[in-house]
Amino acid sequence: MSNTVIVGAQWGDEGKGKIIDILSKDADYVVRYQGGNNAGHTVVVAGEEIILHLIPSGILHKNKICVIGNGVVIDPQALLDEIEYLRCRGIKVKNNLRISRNAHIIFPYHKILDKLREEKFRKTKIGTTGRGIGPCYTDKFARCGIRIADILNKKVFKEKLQCNMREKNEVFRRVYKHKTFSFRATYDQYLKFAKKIEPFVCDCAYLLNDALKAKKDILFEGAQGTHLDIDHGTYPFVTSSNATAGGACVGSGLGPAKIDKVIGVIKAYTTRVGEGPFPTEFSAQLLKQIRNRGKEFGATTGRPRRCGWFDAVIGRHAVIVNGIETIAVTKLDVLDMMPKIKICVGYKYKGKVFRHFPADIEILWKAKPIYEEWPGWMEDITRTKYFSKLPKNARKYLERLAQLLETRIEIISVGSERNQTIFI
Ligand code: GDP
Ligand code: IMO
Ligand code: MG
């Protein structure tokens, strides 16, 4: 199959879980490279919905090695809960799961800080998932973060945690007037976690490079989406990691020349959870219709997702910054009963037309989308198996998306089940 990165091309929740699950069949390794349990990847197998937050979606297939790379931030409690959740469903999680020694760890103070910051700066809040992701990555880049390797070494862990907690408790006390954390309770709890996690620990870069030598195929599972990427997204309304394809190398220890292909996953319309600009966002009537049809509620927090028309400006931006070669268009069926469908092909602001994604947040907030209008197909496509059998207007819509994005469509998804997938 070759070494392939799967990335979200919008603001997350594009249906990456479903696509990764399908492509995992032909992979040997499935690797998460960034983010943490802010992600919620849904896979539906024979009517049963399984939601993964930290563990790669490949875990649902037998004989796959699933790796949590060094670029991921791990909440140990969430990880252990997820292992239990999968085992309760009869899914094996044993030596098929490997966790990088270099991955950073989320502590209770990260989660509290995440929430306190959002409350304190209410006007400019990001609408985070509250999982402590931002504060954990902040520590990583401030070079005071604590990694899996550290909690496996009692002495190192003690020193690092003491140092961190002294500083954090000061911030809690003085800045937020919040109660402080006990070093001892956190230390003891995380040593217990360390014991449970130790059997899964690996040297990710060596594991994957050895796999390459053995001619194994690696699938990289991006979390979030291009426009939530810390560098390429709608900053500051983003997450704190590189969700884009380049993150796959940094977050796993594989060199860029070893990546063969990048597939972008993109919904046939657009959604986003949390705050931030969203030029093609629907008004109330359409929002209700699409949100209900597409069941657009967050897989992690349950928050209702904001919905809007397909935005080719952000789509094209994703193609460029990820080096996307082909795309998987998901949730096309959600548009089945729309008599007219719009595509945003540019933005207009102060008389100027923008065809490229503008970095200026003010333009993103205030620009008016320039739309093309396409006729809908007004029929059920959820059982369609071939591109040629799709209604003519659905094919025309897809062809226009590919043309605007200057890419090729490889996969079309017309439902959440594995068999509701069309390969071109
Ligand atoms: P991810 O975060 O990118 O993996 O996406 P989520 O799992 O958060 O959200 C995608 C949702 O859409 C899930 O509930 C999927 O089961 C569902 N889904 C995926 N593909 C399709 C599709 O083609 N049609 C429909 N109707 N639902 C889909
Ligand atoms: P998957 O992998 C959609 C959003 C949050 C918020 C912003 C920052 O399922 O596509 P964070 O908690 O990361 O600091 O929040 O990013 N966000 C997501 N939105 N899907 C996700 O993951 C997301 N992960 C984070 O809603 O706006
Ligand atoms: Mg999701």
XYZ file of C-alpha atoms and ligand atoms in Angstrom:
480
model
C 0.000 0.000 0.000
C 2.939 2.347 0.671
C 3.375 4.823 3.524
C 0.371 7.083 3.567
C -0.655 10.058 5.692
C -4.363 10.697 6.184
C -5.158 14.306 7.105
C -8.296 16.264 7.765
C -8.643 19.043 5.189
C -11.114 21.253 7.100
C -11.629 21.872 10.831
C -11.643 18.257 12.004
C -14.405 15.619 12.109
C -14.180 15.055 8.362
C -14.678 11.312 8.807
C -10.996 10.404 9.157
C -11.852 7.512 11.501
C -13.987 5.801 8.871
C -11.408 6.267 6.095
C -8.500 5.136 8.282
C -10.447 2.058 9.347
C -11.001 1.117 5.706
C -7.403 1.763 4.639
C -6.006 -0.014 7.730
C -6.959 -3.298 6.110
C -3.937 -2.999 3.799
C -1.500 -1.458 6.313
C 0.822 -3.142 8.795
C 1.247 -0.190 11.167
C -1.221 2.586 12.005
C 0.315 5.604 13.726
C -1.169 8.609 15.535
C 1.373 11.448 15.385
C -0.148 14.494 17.124
C -3.001 15.740 19.266
C -4.422 13.772 22.137
C -7.831 12.800 23.420
C -9.263 16.014 22.015
C -9.781 13.831 18.926
C -12.870 11.691 18.466
C -12.680 9.271 15.542
C -15.810 7.265 14.823
C -15.832 3.890 13.152
C -19.089 2.049 12.528
C -18.848 -1.707 12.168
C -22.053 -3.672 11.528
C -24.161 -0.978 13.169
C -21.934 -0.648 16.215
C -20.346 2.754 16.718
C -16.857 2.805 18.182
C -15.274 6.129 19.081
C -11.495 6.326 19.438
C -9.735 9.268 21.049
C -6.096 8.258 21.447
C -5.650 4.780 20.078
C -5.267 4.530 16.281
C -8.399 3.393 14.462
C -6.424 0.447 13.032
C -6.923 -1.317 16.376
C -10.225 -2.692 15.067
C -8.345 -4.878 12.570
C -6.452 -8.025 13.525
C -2.672 -8.208 13.169
C -2.004 -4.467 12.948
C 0.532 -2.682 15.103
C -0.985 0.550 16.393
C 1.439 3.204 17.518
C 0.965 6.350 19.576
C 3.855 8.491 18.387
C 6.085 10.946 20.237
C 4.074 13.898 18.888
C 0.949 12.833 20.776
C 0.084 14.098 24.263
C -1.268 11.367 26.511
C -3.723 11.572 29.372
C -2.938 8.238 31.078
C -6.374 7.897 32.647
C -8.044 8.502 29.265
C -5.689 5.978 27.651
C -6.406 3.268 30.217
C -10.159 3.963 29.977
C -9.975 3.600 26.204
C -8.082 0.310 26.440
C -10.797 -0.951 28.798
C -13.579 0.363 26.501
C -12.104 -1.590 23.575
C -11.488 -4.762 25.549
C -15.101 -4.702 26.760
C -16.095 -4.812 23.089
C -13.927 -7.847 22.454
C -11.149 -5.899 20.754
C -7.617 -7.050 21.542
C -5.327 -4.403 23.017
C -2.051 -6.033 24.005
C 1.218 -6.144 22.130
C -0.613 -4.650 19.140
C -0.439 -1.257 20.881
C 2.887 0.618 21.217
C 3.418 3.965 22.869
C 6.383 6.213 22.283
C 8.740 6.770 25.166
C 8.978 10.409 24.086
C 5.272 11.261 24.127
C 4.373 13.995 26.602
C 1.929 13.438 29.431
C -1.149 15.409 30.409
C -1.434 16.097 34.150
C -4.512 17.204 36.135
C -3.101 20.742 36.327
C -3.078 20.942 32.506
C -6.786 20.168 32.352
C -7.643 22.698 35.059
C -5.447 25.361 33.425
C -7.154 24.719 30.076
C -10.562 25.452 31.644
C -9.387 28.366 33.794
C -7.789 30.119 30.804
C -10.971 29.746 28.782
C -12.999 31.244 31.640
C -10.571 34.065 32.334
C -10.302 35.133 28.703
C -13.963 34.533 27.910
C -14.112 37.126 25.131
C -11.300 35.527 23.166
C -11.887 31.951 24.219
C -11.080 29.200 21.764
C -13.752 26.721 22.754
C -11.234 23.998 23.544
C -12.220 20.449 24.382
C -10.979 21.062 27.939
C -8.669 18.060 27.794
C -5.520 19.974 28.784
C -4.038 19.770 25.287
C -2.825 23.399 24.997
C -1.206 23.590 28.454
C 0.538 20.221 27.920
C 2.046 21.317 24.592
C 2.945 24.654 26.213
C 5.085 22.773 28.747
C 6.602 20.652 25.977
C 7.788 23.754 24.150
C 8.795 25.497 27.360
C 11.008 22.431 27.901
C 9.522 21.541 31.252
C 7.112 18.853 30.012
C 7.088 15.345 31.450
C 7.336 12.420 29.054
C 6.513 8.721 29.287
C 10.250 8.015 29.706
C 10.291 10.335 32.732
C 7.485 8.648 34.652
C 9.277 5.333 34.192
C 12.225 6.736 36.139
C 11.103 7.487 39.700
C 13.964 9.854 40.511
C 13.708 11.915 37.333
C 9.936 11.986 37.610
C 10.034 13.213 41.202
C 12.362 16.099 40.380
C 10.463 17.150 37.282
C 7.046 16.933 38.882
C 8.164 18.840 41.981
C 9.601 21.596 39.851
C 6.479 21.797 37.668
C 4.069 21.727 40.563
C 5.841 24.471 42.440
C 5.389 26.752 39.453
C 1.864 25.617 38.600
C 0.620 25.916 42.173
C 1.948 29.462 42.280
C -0.027 30.272 39.133
C -3.165 28.628 40.519
C -2.864 30.544 43.782
C -1.892 33.983 42.503
C -3.390 34.273 39.019
C -6.522 32.166 39.234
C -7.256 32.102 42.984
C -7.727 28.371 42.560
C -6.903 25.596 44.982
C -3.485 24.020 44.566
C -2.502 20.412 43.819
C -0.829 17.966 46.162
C 2.503 16.721 44.850
C 2.268 13.412 46.672
C -1.200 12.457 45.374
C -0.256 13.269 41.763
C 3.122 11.524 42.041
C 1.631 8.338 43.477
C -1.219 8.282 40.974
C 1.103 8.696 37.984
C 3.504 6.042 39.236
C 0.544 3.662 39.206
C -0.273 4.748 35.652
C 3.383 4.221 34.690
C 3.218 0.581 35.781
C 0.151 -0.043 33.654
C 1.526 1.761 30.605
C 5.061 0.331 30.719
C 4.281 -2.898 28.794
C 3.220 -0.833 25.773
C 6.209 1.508 25.675
C 8.472 1.547 22.606
C 11.142 3.563 20.840
C 8.859 4.817 18.125
C 11.449 6.035 15.604
C 13.352 2.717 15.739
C 10.175 0.657 15.626
C 8.938 2.413 12.490
C 12.294 2.545 10.715
C 12.768 -1.179 11.358
C 9.284 -1.744 9.982
C 10.294 0.076 6.798
C 13.371 -2.096 6.461
C 11.074 -5.110 6.710
C 8.983 -3.631 3.851
C 5.961 -2.983 6.053
C 3.327 -0.408 5.135
C 2.601 2.444 7.515
C -0.581 4.468 7.701
C -0.485 7.765 9.591
C -3.694 8.869 11.262
C -3.981 12.636 11.473
C -6.180 14.078 14.183
C -8.001 17.418 14.023
C -7.718 19.117 10.628
C -5.581 21.443 8.546
C -7.353 24.592 9.733
C -6.863 23.605 13.357
C -3.107 23.248 12.719
C -1.019 25.551 14.909
C 0.891 26.928 11.873
C -1.516 26.640 8.967
C -4.912 27.009 10.608
C -7.168 29.877 11.640
C -4.780 30.958 14.390
C -5.418 31.498 17.295
C -8.594 29.418 16.907
C -6.615 26.226 16.434
C -5.293 23.321 18.441
C -1.718 23.235 19.740
C -0.110 20.739 17.367
C 0.768 20.228 13.699
C -2.216 18.336 12.389
C -0.930 18.730 8.829
C 0.984 15.998 7.003
C 4.415 17.348 7.986
C 3.494 16.541 11.583
C 3.577 12.848 10.695
C 7.373 12.897 10.361
C 8.085 15.027 13.409
C 5.535 13.190 15.511
C 6.814 9.695 14.756
C 10.496 9.847 13.848
C 10.228 8.908 10.191
C 12.051 10.998 7.588
C 10.008 12.999 5.036
C 11.399 11.048 2.072
C 9.775 7.912 3.500
C 6.255 9.245 3.005
C 4.785 8.086 -0.295
C 1.361 9.618 -0.304
C -0.956 12.083 1.426
C -4.729 11.630 1.311
C -6.952 14.495 2.438
C -10.308 13.721 4.003
C -12.914 16.374 3.279
C -16.639 16.578 3.947
C -18.972 17.433 1.070
C -19.886 20.492 3.177
C -18.063 22.097 6.123
C -18.293 21.847 9.917
C -16.369 23.178 12.875
C -16.648 22.851 16.664
C -15.561 25.602 19.001
C -14.967 29.283 18.319
C -13.303 30.987 15.371
C -14.090 32.345 11.917
C -16.148 30.231 9.538
C -16.925 32.175 6.339
C -19.497 29.776 4.847
C -21.429 29.102 8.077
C -25.162 28.462 7.610
C -27.912 30.549 9.085
C -30.429 28.882 11.428
C -32.728 27.053 8.961
C -30.070 25.253 6.902
C -27.994 24.643 9.988
C -30.772 22.687 11.639
C -31.398 20.623 8.520
C -27.776 19.624 7.897
C -26.883 19.173 11.557
C -29.725 16.716 11.983
C -29.135 14.832 8.736
C -25.368 14.671 9.280
C -25.691 13.998 13.045
C -23.235 16.827 13.537
C -22.487 16.566 17.242
C -18.931 16.333 18.578
C -17.605 12.789 19.090
C -15.533 13.964 22.071
C -17.548 16.671 23.835
C -21.017 16.129 22.326
C -21.151 19.832 21.411
C -23.306 20.656 18.380
C -21.085 21.318 15.370
C -21.390 24.504 13.358
C -22.176 23.722 9.705
C -21.776 25.514 6.373
C -21.330 25.122 2.618
C -18.230 23.566 1.075
C -15.407 26.087 1.084
C -12.976 25.569 -1.785
C -10.653 28.302 -0.463
C -9.850 26.337 2.674
C -9.921 23.080 0.708
C -7.316 24.347 -1.737
C -5.213 25.650 1.146
C -5.268 22.161 2.658
C -4.169 20.614 -0.638
C -1.184 22.949 -0.765
C 0.092 22.830 2.801
C -0.269 19.054 3.095
C 0.837 18.111 -0.396
C -2.449 16.244 -0.788
C -2.399 13.940 -3.775
C -5.923 12.565 -3.628
C -9.002 13.215 -1.529
C -11.690 11.203 0.180
C -14.980 13.103 0.051
C -17.213 12.071 2.947
C -20.863 12.543 3.915
C -22.007 13.197 0.358
C -25.282 11.473 1.309
C -26.053 14.261 3.792
C -26.718 16.549 0.800
C -29.144 14.054 -0.823
C -32.278 16.120 -0.305
C -30.859 19.578 -1.018
C -32.461 21.104 -4.136
C -29.550 23.544 -4.500
C -25.998 23.270 -3.244
C -23.505 26.082 -2.937
C -19.718 26.027 -3.214
C -17.607 28.913 -1.966
C -14.934 29.723 -4.561
C -13.483 32.894 -3.028
C -13.991 35.602 -0.417
C -14.830 39.259 -0.906
C -13.679 41.872 1.570
C -13.574 45.656 1.142
C -14.049 45.262 -2.610
C -11.121 42.873 -2.932
C -11.439 39.242 -3.999
C -9.427 36.553 -2.191
C -8.890 33.202 -3.873
C -6.149 32.158 -1.436
C -6.613 31.532 2.266
C -5.962 34.866 3.995
C -3.797 34.886 7.127
C -5.447 38.096 8.401
C -8.059 36.931 10.907
C -10.155 40.064 10.283
C -10.650 39.072 6.642
C -11.662 35.585 7.728
C -14.187 36.987 10.207
C -15.719 39.578 7.909
C -15.297 38.373 4.317
C -18.387 37.468 2.309
C -18.146 34.158 0.462
C -18.433 34.169 -3.328
C -20.700 31.269 -4.194
C -21.408 29.081 -7.172
C -24.776 27.352 -7.081
C -25.193 23.774 -8.248
C -28.383 21.730 -8.665
C -28.873 18.928 -6.131
C -29.692 15.296 -7.027
C -32.657 14.778 -4.709
C -32.269 11.027 -4.325
C -30.895 8.537 -1.856
C -27.284 7.600 -2.682
C -26.507 5.630 0.480
C -26.492 2.273 -1.330
C -24.515 3.392 -4.371
C -21.399 1.311 -4.985
C -19.885 2.864 -8.115
C -19.115 6.407 -9.200
C -20.872 5.822 -12.536
C -24.083 4.898 -10.669
C -24.230 8.160 -8.736
C -26.866 10.630 -9.973
C -25.545 12.928 -12.695
C -25.752 16.033 -10.491
C -23.802 14.313 -7.696
C -21.047 13.427 -10.166
C -20.999 16.973 -11.491
C -20.746 18.350 -7.955
C -17.819 16.039 -7.145
C -16.061 16.835 -10.404
C -16.327 20.537 -9.634
C -14.864 20.022 -6.152
C -11.906 18.124 -7.614
C -11.383 20.813 -10.244
C -11.417 23.625 -7.669
C -9.064 21.742 -5.364
C -6.808 20.730 -8.252
C -6.727 17.204 -6.995
C -8.213 13.790 -7.709
C -11.019 12.101 -5.799
C -10.044 8.580 -4.766
C -12.765 7.726 -2.260
C -16.388 8.828 -1.851
C -18.229 8.044 1.354
C -22.024 7.819 1.282
C -22.723 6.570 4.815
C -20.927 5.718 8.038
C -20.670 1.950 7.429
C -17.607 0.349 5.853
C -19.542 -0.817 2.794
C -20.963 2.638 2.093
C -17.799 3.586 0.282
C -17.046 4.150 -3.391
C -13.475 3.764 -4.670
C -12.503 5.434 -7.917
P -13.187 12.222 12.483
O -12.885 12.959 13.734
O -12.627 12.894 11.284
O -12.815 10.776 12.538
O -14.766 12.288 12.301
P -15.868 12.029 13.447
O -15.910 10.587 13.757
O -15.676 12.967 14.576
O -17.181 12.517 12.712
C -17.601 11.958 11.510
C -19.020 11.393 11.700
O -19.605 11.165 10.451
C -19.045 10.066 12.417
O -20.211 9.986 13.180
C -19.080 9.051 11.284
O -19.702 7.822 11.649
C -19.933 9.787 10.286
N -19.635 9.495 8.873
C -18.444 9.250 8.273
N -18.588 9.150 6.941
C -19.901 9.348 6.691
C -20.674 9.403 5.496
O -20.191 9.261 4.382
N -22.016 9.658 5.634
C -22.604 9.842 6.838
N -23.909 10.095 6.869
N -21.903 9.786 7.985
C -20.573 9.557 7.907
P -10.883 15.146 15.406
O -9.561 14.392 15.376
C -12.941 18.964 15.738
C -11.071 21.997 18.271
C -11.783 22.418 19.532
C -11.349 23.864 19.612
C -9.896 23.799 19.135
C -8.864 23.748 20.255
O -11.995 14.370 15.944
O -11.139 15.749 14.053
P -8.125 21.834 21.933
O -8.906 21.069 22.964
O -7.484 20.975 20.901
O -7.163 22.809 22.545
O -9.226 22.745 21.189
O -9.801 22.636 18.346
N -10.807 20.544 18.141
C -11.477 19.738 17.298
N -12.513 19.992 16.483
N -12.377 17.729 15.754
C -11.309 17.481 16.531
O -10.613 16.320 16.466
C -10.837 18.490 17.394
N -9.844 18.567 18.308
C -9.825 19.824 18.735
O -13.182 22.290 19.392
O -12.070 24.641 18.706
Mg -13.878 13.791 15.364
